[in-house]
Structure formats: structure tokens, C-alpha cells
Amino acid sequence: SLTNITLRRNGLASIYQSHASNLNPLLRHIEARENGWRSIGTPGLCAGFSLNMLGGEIGWCLMDNNGQGGDSGGHEHAIYLNHQLDGGPELHHCIAINHAKGYAFKSRGGFYGHDNQGFNCAWGLFDLEGNGAGNINIRLLRNVGAFNATAGGAGMFVQKDTGSISLRCYHLTLHQNSGGGSSGEINVNSDLDLLDIRNAIVSAVA
């Protein structure tokens, strides 16, 4: 477990986990600022957190201005959940701000995300895609995103691979996440097994 840690000005991702773990790690009260400044050609290595967690918890973390030296194609996210299976961690009460080369939060597998906020992240609030051949469930509750997607992406982008996605998203707030080359506040780019969005507030769509 990692608790009450400040990670600042590291060349690559502040926390990088390459192998899937069933140990249910706990990442709590971590402040990650200005990590990922090193120029490198491999996408995703300059994300704030790059994690392969099959369970556990990520909570009360502040992510600010990570990934500046990384790939320019929208791959340097504040928090990147790289597992491709169902289940996954609980992601909650995290704030992501000022990420110029990625989304606030990206996941390639199932997870439960609640009470998170993303502001001024150039590709959007959530990127939910690339889950391989698995069948995954994503639950989102009380998440807020504003002034994101100025370079591309969307407020929330959803796209399955060869498997399936079931998405339940309640009490989502999106405001002005559609500048630049973005594809809108919510972009569902493929058929899903289940799409259930309720009580959302979407405002100031360009």
C-alpha cells in the first residue's frame, strides 16, 4: 500500500505497474505533480499513474500536469488503468487537472469510479476502450468533468474491442468538454451490451 506520498518531477510515470496484480493494492492520498517530463517514444510511459490492478483501491489522489514529455497522441493520462479484465479497482475522490497529452482517467477493463473530477485535461474526462476480448462492467457515479477535450477525444469516450462492455453511468456532470478536435461531450463509438446513463447534466456543448 502507498499512503500520504508526494511524487514530483520524476522523468516517467510517477507510479508504473507493468504486471497484473491480485494483491488488491491501496493507493490513497497521493499527490503526483509534473511527472513524465522526459521525452520518450513509447506511449503511456509518462502517465501520472500507469497501473495494472485487478482489484484494490485508488482514492483521494491529486494529479496535476503529468505527461508533458510523452507521446503527443493523447496517451499520457492522469490515471491509466491498463488491465483488460472485469473487476478492477475502485477509483474514487481523485482530482486530475492540467494534463495536456491525455485524458483524466482511462481504463481498458472493468472498474468502479465514483466522485472523481477532471479539469483542463486536453483529451477528456473518461476514455473507456480497448478491452480486448473480455466482457467487462464499468460503473460510474457522481463524476464531474469540465473544460477538457481541447485537443481531441471527448468528455467521455466509449469504444469496445472484440469483447463487450456494460456501462452504468449515473449523476455525471460534463461542462464544455468539446473544444478543438473533440467529438463531443459523450461519444459512444460502438455497440455495447448495456448502456445505462441516468441523471446526467451536459452543458455548454460547442
Steps between C-alpha positions, in 0.01 A plus 500: 500500500605860435352775716576869558771533234604789277655410163640791302720564195580135423602439139241231423171397663490568871373143559541234231373142542561271206376163631144419602459471875231325706640640823240778517745786556381819667611837359367779721571868553772525233596828337664460159617819329710569191612142448565359153703791367751277319463468122449135406344332198299230681140614563368490855829491689464862608151470647446613856414146618528204259347203683410138435280447806243219502355627827581733785438871537622836368360782707546865599783559251590832338649479151639821350684567173651157438613361163632817338795322340310198373327397182291775341217272383291515817660208688641669810205484740481613859395149611526211253347163598664260257344168604268342243279289725178546691509602862780749540557760770277753667598848383357778714542857619787567261561835334687530169594843364719643224591188301588623152558161332228270623174438682440548868413131540538210256412135554530196275309275740223500757504730802278702733563875482322746724538857620790581265565833329698599192575853379712634215607157373550541128337175386207464741372367831461126430639275226338156525626280218737230379385218726618217273278193486373522857152582627527790742272702726561868572308691768528877527333715766516874575793590274563854374698626200535853364717684246657178372541361145659812353740297283277206404314212659169566678361573842437125528610267219381137491611236249521124532751267338403140416342441840207682657443793735214559741500862617290641782555873547295699753511867604766600249574871451677619183554865415674636190709194412477549126761741373771445241465172316278331757207279405254636757411464863403129479617285209390136497684368196385137491215270604499420872335212684350753739497881500317655796557874551272675751473840665780657294562872460664592167544870435671757277553262210695681225 
